[in-house]
Amino acid sequence: MQDAISLIDDFTQKHPDIDVQFVSLPENEARAKITASVASGGGEFDVVMISNYETPLWAPNGWLTDLEPYIAKTDGYAPDDFVPTIKDALTVDGSMYSVPFYGESAFLVYRQDLFAEAGLTMPEHPSWDDVRDFASTLHDPDAGMSGIALRGLAGWGENLAPMSTVINTFGGCWFDMDWAPQLSSPEVHDAVSMYVDTLRSYGQPGSATSGFGECLTRFSQGNAAMWFDASSMVSGVENPDSSTVVGKTGYALGPTLETPYAGWLYSWALAIPETSQKKDAAWEFIAWMTHPDYFQLVGNEVGWEALPPGSRLSTYEIPEYAELSKNYAKPTLDSMENSTQENSMTVEVPYDGLQNVVIPEFQDLGTRVGQQFSAAIAGQKSVDEALKQSQGFAESVARTYGWEG
């Protein structure tokens, strides 16, 4: 997003009659403000950045503009070039209601140099047992090195993103097919206990307040041996202007336990609220920022390592980016292609979502549960206490869906 803001002169030169004003907020705050604005029809924004969580919930409510007519009349836009799983996740009843700025799954980045020095070999598809063993070996707090970095910051889009994928691969889920909450199940208990213990034993200092940005800084400044998170991390990890570990990294698929993959599918995407009075201008901006031509602009003006990843297949065919991404292109695309409930969960569930639950109540539920898990990471309460409280929160939501327990 910072790169897009820095390149806005390219857009305004081509569209001198359109004035673009960015509102940039921290992730949790942005989610709340955008949701409140769109749901209430407030009309503050002509373009909003949302995701594959909001899109399938908001489009049926009539809150978002159908973008298909705009896509159809935009030369060279190539919607079939979008990564198929991402495109499907942003499509409702055959129409795209948001288009991806970038897409992500999740994988594990690790320091190849540290692994070589320690005589360790990272499997292409590691288990959580592998990762904990590696973290134990490489953890050296006296030297400022944590064995692994993981999100601990409370938030449905912060710590619960990686933690939900861990719950899934351990055989757990949020709700069963009868909408009975499952946060007190043995599988969820084992998953959360492992995550919390891994952070407390081998994680970064201040892990309970570490979000994506803090973990990125920790790893890219050479203070973590591994980091499991969104595949979009590569734009920062591989940026020679801000990262000290360029050329020292390797990538593996997300750690698993009982499933073939540890699915995570997410896209930061651009949409037009139905209340916008400037839809044509809004689309011109969206088209500029998500068009194949934008990738050439970023590469030439910012650097090829800064291309928004995971939205278009053609990104990985650009020669300059193909060379830079040879270590992470395959795990990125493999992860995104296989980010399905069939590959990433052991049980059938009544909801969509992998690292979240696609129901309106999840923004509040996820944040409250995330606070409980963050408190456990901080040592303020036990995992048992955190899960008992979380189960109670989930029960309140479940009754909305017909659970009578």
CSV table of C-alpha atoms in Angstrom, one decimal:
chain,number,residue,atom,x,y,z
A,1,MET,CA,0.0,0.0,0.0
A,2,GLN,CA,2.9,2.4,0.8
A,3,ASP,CA,4.2,1.7,-2.7
A,4,ALA,CA,0.8,2.4,-4.3
A,5,ILE,CA,0.6,5.7,-2.4
A,6,SER,CA,4.1,6.6,-3.6
A,7,LEU,CA,3.1,5.9,-7.2
A,8,ILE,CA,-0.1,7.8,-7.2
A,9,ASP,CA,1.3,10.6,-9.5
A,10,ASP,CA,1.2,8.0,-12.3
A,11,PHE,CA,-2.5,7.7,-11.9
A,12,THR,CA,-3.3,11.4,-11.4
A,13,GLN,CA,-1.3,12.3,-14.5
A,14,LYS,CA,-3.5,10.0,-16.5
A,15,HIS,CA,-6.7,11.1,-14.7
A,16,PRO,CA,-6.2,14.8,-13.8
A,17,ASP,CA,-9.9,15.1,-13.1
A,18,ILE,CA,-9.8,12.5,-10.3
A,19,ASP,CA,-8.6,13.5,-6.8
A,20,VAL,CA,-7.4,10.5,-4.7
A,21,GLN,CA,-7.3,10.8,-1.0
A,22,PHE,CA,-5.9,7.8,1.0
A,23,VAL,CA,-6.9,7.0,4.5
A,24,SER,CA,-4.4,4.6,6.0
A,25,LEU,CA,-5.0,3.0,9.4
A,26,PRO,CA,-3.6,0.1,11.4
A,27,GLU,CA,-5.2,-3.2,10.4
A,28,ASN,CA,-7.6,-3.8,13.3
A,29,GLU,CA,-8.7,-0.1,13.3
A,30,ALA,CA,-9.1,-0.2,9.5
A,31,ARG,CA,-11.4,-3.3,9.6
A,32,ALA,CA,-13.6,-1.7,12.2
A,33,LYS,CA,-13.9,1.6,10.4
A,34,ILE,CA,-14.6,0.2,7.0
A,35,THR,CA,-17.2,-2.3,8.4
A,36,ALA,CA,-19.0,0.5,10.2
A,37,SER,CA,-19.0,2.8,7.2
A,38,VAL,CA,-20.1,0.2,4.6
A,39,ALA,CA,-22.7,-1.5,6.9
A,40,SER,CA,-24.3,1.8,7.8
A,41,GLY,CA,-24.2,3.3,4.3
A,42,GLY,CA,-22.1,6.1,5.6
A,43,GLY,CA,-20.7,6.9,2.2
A,44,GLU,CA,-17.3,8.2,3.5
A,45,PHE,CA,-15.4,6.0,1.0
A,46,ASP,CA,-15.6,5.5,-2.7
A,47,VAL,CA,-13.1,2.6,-2.6
A,48,VAL,CA,-12.5,0.3,0.3
A,49,MET,CA,-9.9,-2.4,0.9
A,50,ILE,CA,-11.6,-5.5,2.1
A,51,SER,CA,-11.0,-9.2,1.8
A,52,ASN,CA,-12.5,-12.6,1.0
A,53,TYR,CA,-14.0,-12.5,4.4
A,54,GLU,CA,-16.2,-9.4,3.9
A,55,THR,CA,-16.9,-9.9,0.1
A,56,PRO,CA,-19.2,-13.0,0.4
A,57,LEU,CA,-20.9,-11.5,3.4
A,58,TRP,CA,-21.5,-8.0,2.1
A,59,ALA,CA,-22.3,-8.6,-1.5
A,60,PRO,CA,-25.6,-10.4,-0.8
A,61,ASN,CA,-26.6,-7.5,1.5
A,62,GLY,CA,-26.4,-5.1,-1.4
A,63,TRP,CA,-23.5,-3.2,0.2
A,64,LEU,CA,-21.0,-3.7,-2.7
A,65,THR,CA,-21.1,-2.8,-6.4
A,66,ASP,CA,-21.0,-5.6,-9.0
A,67,LEU,CA,-17.7,-5.0,-10.7
A,68,GLU,CA,-18.3,-7.3,-13.7
A,69,PRO,CA,-19.6,-4.5,-16.0
A,70,TYR,CA,-16.5,-2.4,-15.3
A,71,ILE,CA,-14.1,-5.4,-15.7
A,72,ALA,CA,-15.7,-6.2,-19.1
A,73,LYS,CA,-15.0,-2.8,-20.5
A,74,THR,CA,-11.4,-2.4,-19.2
A,75,ASP,CA,-8.8,-3.1,-21.9
A,76,GLY,CA,-6.2,-5.7,-21.0
A,77,TYR,CA,-7.7,-6.3,-17.5
A,78,ALA,CA,-7.5,-10.1,-17.9
A,79,PRO,CA,-9.7,-11.3,-15.0
A,80,ASP,CA,-8.8,-14.9,-15.9
A,81,ASP,CA,-5.3,-14.2,-14.9
A,82,PHE,CA,-6.2,-13.9,-11.2
A,83,VAL,CA,-5.1,-16.9,-9.1
A,84,PRO,CA,-8.2,-19.2,-9.4
A,85,THR,CA,-8.7,-19.8,-5.7
A,86,ILE,CA,-8.5,-16.0,-5.0
A,87,LYS,CA,-10.9,-15.1,-7.8
A,88,ASP,CA,-13.4,-17.7,-6.6
A,89,ALA,CA,-13.2,-16.3,-3.1
A,90,LEU,CA,-14.1,-12.8,-4.3
A,91,THR,CA,-16.9,-14.0,-6.6
A,92,VAL,CA,-20.6,-14.1,-5.5
A,93,ASP,CA,-23.2,-15.6,-7.8
A,94,GLY,CA,-20.9,-15.4,-10.8
A,95,SER,CA,-19.8,-11.8,-10.3
A,96,MET,CA,-16.7,-10.3,-8.7
A,97,TYR,CA,-17.6,-7.8,-6.1
A,98,SER,CA,-14.0,-7.0,-5.2
A,99,VAL,CA,-10.7,-7.5,-7.1
A,100,PRO,CA,-7.4,-8.5,-5.5
A,101,PHE,CA,-4.6,-6.1,-4.9
A,102,TYR,CA,-2.6,-9.1,-3.6
A,103,GLY,CA,-3.3,-12.6,-2.4
A,104,GLU,CA,-1.7,-14.8,0.1
A,105,SER,CA,-1.6,-18.2,1.6
A,106,ALA,CA,0.9,-19.1,4.3
A,107,PHE,CA,4.3,-20.7,4.5
A,108,LEU,CA,7.4,-20.9,6.6
A,109,VAL,CA,10.5,-18.8,5.9
A,110,TYR,CA,13.8,-19.9,7.5
A,111,ARG,CA,17.4,-18.9,7.6
A,112,GLN,CA,19.2,-21.3,5.3
A,113,ASP,CA,22.6,-20.1,6.7
A,114,LEU,CA,21.7,-20.9,10.3
A,115,PHE,CA,20.3,-24.3,9.3
A,116,ALA,CA,23.5,-25.1,7.4
A,117,GLU,CA,25.7,-24.1,10.3
A,118,ALA,CA,23.6,-26.2,12.7
A,119,GLY,CA,23.5,-29.2,10.3
A,120,LEU,CA,19.7,-29.0,10.0
A,121,THR,CA,17.7,-29.7,6.9
A,122,MET,CA,14.2,-28.2,6.4
A,123,PRO,CA,11.8,-30.6,4.7
A,124,GLU,CA,9.7,-29.2,1.8
A,125,HIS,CA,6.7,-30.0,3.9
A,126,PRO,CA,7.5,-29.8,7.6
A,127,SER,CA,5.4,-30.9,10.6
A,128,TRP,CA,4.9,-28.8,13.7
A,129,ASP,CA,7.1,-31.4,15.5
A,130,ASP,CA,9.9,-30.6,13.0
A,131,VAL,CA,9.5,-26.9,13.5
A,132,ARG,CA,9.6,-27.1,17.3
A,133,ASP,CA,12.8,-29.2,17.2
A,134,PHE,CA,14.4,-26.7,14.9
A,135,ALA,CA,13.3,-23.8,17.0
A,136,SER,CA,14.7,-25.4,20.1
A,137,THR,CA,18.1,-25.9,18.5
A,138,LEU,CA,18.3,-22.4,17.0
A,139,HIS,CA,16.9,-20.4,19.9
A,140,ASP,CA,19.6,-18.2,21.4
A,141,PRO,CA,18.2,-15.3,23.3
A,142,ASP,CA,21.6,-14.2,24.6
A,143,ALA,CA,22.6,-13.6,21.0
A,144,GLY,CA,19.3,-11.9,20.2
A,145,MET,CA,18.0,-14.8,18.1
A,146,SER,CA,14.6,-16.4,18.7
A,147,GLY,CA,14.0,-19.8,17.3
A,148,ILE,CA,10.8,-18.7,15.6
A,149,ALA,CA,8.6,-15.7,15.2
A,150,LEU,CA,4.8,-16.1,15.4
A,151,ARG,CA,1.9,-13.6,15.8
A,152,GLY,CA,0.6,-13.1,19.3
A,153,LEU,CA,-1.1,-9.8,19.0
A,154,ALA,CA,-4.9,-10.1,19.7
A,155,GLY,CA,-7.2,-9.8,16.7
A,156,TRP,CA,-9.3,-11.9,14.4
A,157,GLY,CA,-6.9,-10.9,11.6
A,158,GLU,CA,-3.8,-11.0,13.7
A,159,ASN,CA,-3.0,-13.9,16.1
A,160,LEU,CA,-6.1,-15.9,15.1
A,161,ALA,CA,-5.0,-16.1,11.4
A,162,PRO,CA,-2.0,-18.4,12.0
A,163,MET,CA,-3.6,-20.0,15.1
A,164,SER,CA,-6.7,-21.0,13.3
A,165,THR,CA,-4.7,-22.9,10.7
A,166,VAL,CA,-2.9,-24.7,13.5
A,167,ILE,CA,-6.2,-25.6,15.0
A,168,ASN,CA,-7.3,-27.0,11.7
A,169,THR,CA,-4.2,-29.1,11.0
A,170,PHE,CA,-4.4,-30.5,14.6
A,171,GLY,CA,-7.9,-31.8,13.7
A,172,GLY,CA,-9.9,-29.1,15.4
A,173,CYS,CA,-12.5,-26.5,14.3
A,174,TRP,CA,-14.5,-23.6,15.6
A,175,PHE,CA,-18.0,-25.2,15.2
A,176,ASP,CA,-19.2,-28.7,14.2
A,177,MET,CA,-22.0,-29.4,11.7
A,178,ASP,CA,-24.6,-28.7,14.4
A,179,TRP,CA,-22.9,-25.4,15.3
A,180,ALA,CA,-21.8,-26.8,18.6
A,181,PRO,CA,-18.7,-24.8,19.6
A,182,GLN,CA,-15.5,-26.9,19.6
A,183,LEU,CA,-13.0,-24.6,21.4
A,184,SER,CA,-13.0,-26.9,24.4
A,185,SER,CA,-12.2,-30.0,22.3
A,186,PRO,CA,-9.0,-31.9,22.9
A,187,GLU,CA,-7.8,-31.1,19.4
A,188,VAL,CA,-8.2,-27.4,19.9
A,189,HIS,CA,-6.6,-27.6,23.3
A,190,ASP,CA,-3.5,-29.4,21.9
A,191,ALA,CA,-3.2,-26.9,19.0
A,192,VAL,CA,-3.4,-23.8,21.2
A,193,SER,CA,-1.2,-25.3,23.9
A,194,MET,CA,1.5,-26.1,21.3
A,195,TYR,CA,1.3,-22.6,19.8
A,196,VAL,CA,1.4,-20.9,23.1
A,197,ASP,CA,4.3,-23.1,24.4
A,198,THR,CA,6.3,-22.6,21.2
A,199,LEU,CA,6.1,-18.8,21.5
A,200,ARG,CA,6.8,-18.8,25.3
A,201,SER,CA,9.7,-21.2,24.8
A,202,TYR,CA,11.3,-20.2,21.5
A,203,GLY,CA,9.5,-17.1,20.4
A,204,GLN,CA,10.4,-13.4,20.1
A,205,PRO,CA,10.4,-11.0,23.1
A,206,GLY,CA,7.1,-9.2,23.5
A,207,SER,CA,5.4,-12.0,21.4
A,208,ALA,CA,2.0,-11.3,23.0
A,209,THR,CA,1.9,-7.9,21.3
A,210,SER,CA,3.6,-8.9,18.0
A,211,GLY,CA,1.5,-8.7,14.9
A,212,PHE,CA,2.5,-9.2,11.2
A,213,GLY,CA,4.6,-6.0,11.1
A,214,GLU,CA,6.5,-6.8,14.3
A,215,CYS,CA,7.3,-10.3,13.1
A,216,LEU,CA,8.4,-9.0,9.7
A,217,THR,CA,10.8,-6.6,11.4
A,218,ARG,CA,12.1,-9.3,13.7
A,219,PHE,CA,12.9,-11.8,10.9
A,220,SER,CA,14.1,-9.3,8.3
A,221,GLN,CA,16.5,-7.7,10.8
A,222,GLY,CA,18.1,-11.1,11.4
A,223,ASN,CA,16.6,-11.8,14.9
A,224,ALA,CA,14.6,-14.9,14.2
A,225,ALA,CA,15.5,-18.3,12.7
A,226,MET,CA,12.0,-19.0,11.3
A,227,TRP,CA,8.7,-17.3,10.8
A,228,PHE,CA,5.3,-18.9,9.9
A,229,ASP,CA,3.0,-16.4,8.4
A,230,ALA,CA,1.3,-14.9,5.3
A,231,SER,CA,3.1,-15.6,2.0
A,232,SER,CA,2.9,-11.8,1.3
A,233,MET,CA,5.9,-11.5,3.7
A,234,VAL,CA,8.2,-11.9,0.7
A,235,SER,CA,7.8,-8.3,-0.3
A,236,GLY,CA,9.5,-7.3,3.0
A,237,VAL,CA,11.8,-10.2,3.6
A,238,GLU,CA,13.3,-10.0,0.1
A,239,ASN,CA,13.5,-6.2,0.0
A,240,PRO,CA,17.3,-5.3,0.0
A,241,ASP,CA,16.5,-1.7,1.1
A,242,SER,CA,15.0,-2.9,4.4
A,243,SER,CA,16.0,-6.5,5.0
A,244,THR,CA,19.3,-7.8,6.2
A,245,VAL,CA,18.5,-11.4,5.3
A,246,VAL,CA,18.2,-11.2,1.5
A,247,GLY,CA,20.0,-14.2,0.0
A,248,LYS,CA,20.0,-16.1,3.3
A,249,THR,CA,16.4,-17.4,3.2
A,250,GLY,CA,14.6,-20.5,2.2
A,251,TYR,CA,10.8,-21.3,2.1
A,252,ALA,CA,8.8,-24.3,3.0
A,253,LEU,CA,5.1,-25.1,3.0
A,254,GLY,CA,3.2,-24.3,6.2
A,255,PRO,CA,3.7,-26.8,9.1
A,256,THR,CA,1.1,-29.5,9.4
A,257,LEU,CA,0.1,-32.3,11.7
A,258,GLU,CA,-3.0,-34.3,10.7
A,259,THR,CA,-3.7,-32.7,7.3
A,260,PRO,CA,-1.8,-32.6,3.9
A,261,TYR,CA,-1.7,-28.8,4.0
A,262,ALA,CA,-2.1,-25.9,6.5
A,263,GLY,CA,-4.5,-23.9,4.4
A,264,TRP,CA,-4.7,-20.1,4.5
A,265,LEU,CA,-6.3,-18.1,1.8
A,266,TYR,CA,-6.6,-14.4,2.0
A,267,SER,CA,-6.7,-11.4,-0.3
A,268,TRP,CA,-6.6,-7.8,0.3
A,269,ALA,CA,-9.0,-6.6,-2.4
A,270,LEU,CA,-10.6,-3.4,-3.6
A,271,ALA,CA,-14.3,-2.8,-3.8
A,272,ILE,CA,-16.8,0.0,-4.4
A,273,PRO,CA,-19.5,0.5,-1.7
A,274,GLU,CA,-22.9,0.7,-3.3
A,275,THR,CA,-23.3,4.1,-1.7
A,276,SER,CA,-20.5,5.7,-3.7
A,277,GLN,CA,-21.6,8.6,-5.9
A,278,LYS,CA,-18.4,8.4,-8.0
A,279,LYS,CA,-18.3,4.8,-9.1
A,280,ASP,CA,-16.8,5.4,-12.5
A,281,ALA,CA,-13.9,7.3,-11.0
A,282,ALA,CA,-13.6,4.7,-8.2
A,283,TRP,CA,-13.2,1.9,-10.8
A,284,GLU,CA,-10.6,3.9,-12.7
A,285,PHE,CA,-8.5,3.9,-9.6
A,286,ILE,CA,-9.1,0.3,-8.8
A,287,ALA,CA,-8.3,-0.7,-12.4
A,288,TRP,CA,-5.0,1.2,-12.2
A,289,MET,CA,-4.0,-0.5,-9.0
A,290,THR,CA,-4.9,-4.1,-10.0
A,291,HIS,CA,-4.2,-4.0,-13.8
A,292,PRO,CA,-1.3,-6.1,-15.2
A,293,ASP,CA,0.3,-2.8,-16.2
A,294,TYR,CA,0.6,-1.8,-12.5
A,295,PHE,CA,3.1,-4.6,-11.9
A,296,GLN,CA,5.4,-3.2,-14.6
A,297,LEU,CA,5.1,0.2,-13.0
A,298,VAL,CA,6.1,-1.1,-9.6
A,299,GLY,CA,8.9,-3.1,-11.0
A,300,ASN,CA,10.4,-0.2,-12.9
A,301,GLU,CA,9.8,2.5,-10.3
A,302,VAL,CA,10.1,0.7,-6.9
A,303,GLY,CA,11.8,-2.7,-7.6
A,304,TRP,CA,10.8,-6.1,-8.8
A,305,GLU,CA,10.9,-7.5,-5.3
A,306,ALA,CA,8.0,-5.2,-4.4
A,307,LEU,CA,5.4,-6.6,-6.8
A,308,PRO,CA,2.1,-7.4,-5.0
A,309,PRO,CA,2.3,-11.2,-4.8
A,310,GLY,CA,-0.4,-13.9,-5.1
A,311,SER,CA,-3.0,-12.1,-7.1
A,312,ARG,CA,-2.1,-12.7,-10.8
A,313,LEU,CA,-0.5,-15.8,-12.3
A,314,SER,CA,1.3,-13.7,-14.8
A,315,THR,CA,3.3,-12.0,-12.0
A,316,TYR,CA,5.4,-15.2,-11.8
A,317,GLU,CA,6.1,-15.1,-15.5
A,318,ILE,CA,7.7,-11.7,-15.5
A,319,PRO,CA,11.4,-12.5,-16.1
A,320,GLU,CA,12.8,-10.2,-13.5
A,321,TYR,CA,10.3,-11.4,-10.8
A,322,ALA,CA,10.7,-15.0,-11.8
A,323,GLU,CA,14.4,-14.8,-11.1
A,324,LEU,CA,13.9,-13.0,-7.8
A,325,SER,CA,11.1,-15.4,-6.7
A,326,LYS,CA,12.6,-18.7,-7.6
A,327,ASN,CA,12.9,-19.7,-3.9
A,328,TYR,CA,9.3,-18.8,-3.0
A,329,ALA,CA,7.2,-18.8,-6.1
A,330,LYS,CA,6.5,-22.6,-6.0
A,331,PRO,CA,5.6,-22.8,-2.3
A,332,THR,CA,3.4,-19.6,-2.7
A,333,LEU,CA,1.4,-21.0,-5.6
A,334,ASP,CA,1.3,-24.6,-4.2
A,335,SER,CA,0.0,-23.2,-1.0
A,336,MET,CA,-2.7,-21.1,-2.6
A,337,GLU,CA,-3.8,-23.9,-5.0
A,338,ASN,CA,-4.2,-26.3,-2.1
A,339,SER,CA,-5.9,-23.9,0.4
A,340,THR,CA,-9.1,-25.7,0.6
A,341,GLN,CA,-11.0,-27.2,3.6
A,342,GLU,CA,-10.6,-30.6,2.0
A,343,ASN,CA,-6.8,-30.3,2.2
A,344,SER,CA,-6.5,-28.3,5.4
A,345,MET,CA,-9.1,-29.7,7.8
A,346,THR,CA,-10.0,-33.2,9.1
A,347,VAL,CA,-13.7,-32.5,9.8
A,348,GLU,CA,-16.7,-31.1,8.0
A,349,VAL,CA,-17.8,-27.7,9.1
A,350,PRO,CA,-20.9,-25.6,8.4
A,351,TYR,CA,-18.9,-22.4,7.6
A,352,ASP,CA,-16.5,-21.2,4.9
A,353,GLY,CA,-13.0,-20.0,5.9
A,354,LEU,CA,-9.7,-21.4,6.9
A,355,GLN,CA,-7.9,-18.8,9.0
A,356,ASN,CA,-11.3,-17.3,9.9
A,357,VAL,CA,-14.9,-18.2,10.1
A,358,VAL,CA,-17.0,-16.4,7.4
A,359,ILE,CA,-19.9,-15.3,9.5
A,360,PRO,CA,-20.6,-11.7,10.5
A,361,GLU,CA,-20.1,-12.3,14.2
A,362,PHE,CA,-16.5,-13.5,13.7
A,363,GLN,CA,-15.0,-10.0,13.8
A,364,ASP,CA,-16.2,-9.6,17.4
A,365,LEU,CA,-15.8,-13.3,18.4
A,366,GLY,CA,-12.4,-13.6,16.8
A,367,THR,CA,-11.1,-10.5,18.5
A,368,ARG,CA,-12.4,-11.6,21.9
A,369,VAL,CA,-10.9,-15.1,21.5
A,370,GLY,CA,-7.7,-13.6,20.2
A,371,GLN,CA,-7.5,-11.5,23.4
A,372,GLN,CA,-7.8,-14.7,25.5
A,373,PHE,CA,-5.0,-16.5,23.5
A,374,SER,CA,-2.8,-13.4,23.7
A,375,ALA,CA,-3.2,-13.4,27.5
A,376,ALA,CA,-2.1,-17.0,27.6
A,377,ILE,CA,1.0,-16.2,25.5
A,378,ALA,CA,1.8,-13.3,27.9
A,379,GLY,CA,1.4,-15.8,30.8
A,380,GLN,CA,-1.5,-13.8,32.3
A,381,LYS,CA,-3.7,-16.9,32.3
A,382,SER,CA,-3.5,-20.6,31.5
A,383,VAL,CA,-4.5,-22.1,28.2
A,384,ASP,CA,-7.3,-23.9,30.0
A,385,GLU,CA,-8.7,-20.7,31.3
A,386,ALA,CA,-8.4,-19.0,27.9
A,387,LEU,CA,-10.2,-21.8,26.2
A,388,LYS,CA,-13.0,-22.0,28.8
A,389,GLN,CA,-13.7,-18.3,28.3
A,390,SER,CA,-13.4,-18.6,24.6
A,391,GLN,CA,-15.8,-21.5,24.5
A,392,GLY,CA,-18.3,-19.3,26.3
A,393,PHE,CA,-18.0,-16.5,23.7
A,394,ALA,CA,-18.5,-19.1,20.9
A,395,GLU,CA,-21.6,-20.5,22.6
A,396,SER,CA,-23.3,-17.1,22.5
A,397,VAL,CA,-22.7,-16.9,18.7
A,398,ALA,CA,-23.7,-20.6,18.1
A,399,ARG,CA,-27.2,-20.0,19.5
A,400,THR,CA,-27.7,-17.5,16.7
A,401,TYR,CA,-27.3,-20.4,14.3
A,402,GLY,CA,-29.7,-22.8,16.0
A,403,TRP,CA,-27.4,-24.5,18.5
A,404,GLU,CA,-29.4,-25.2,21.7
A,405,GLY,CA,-26.8,-26.6,24.0
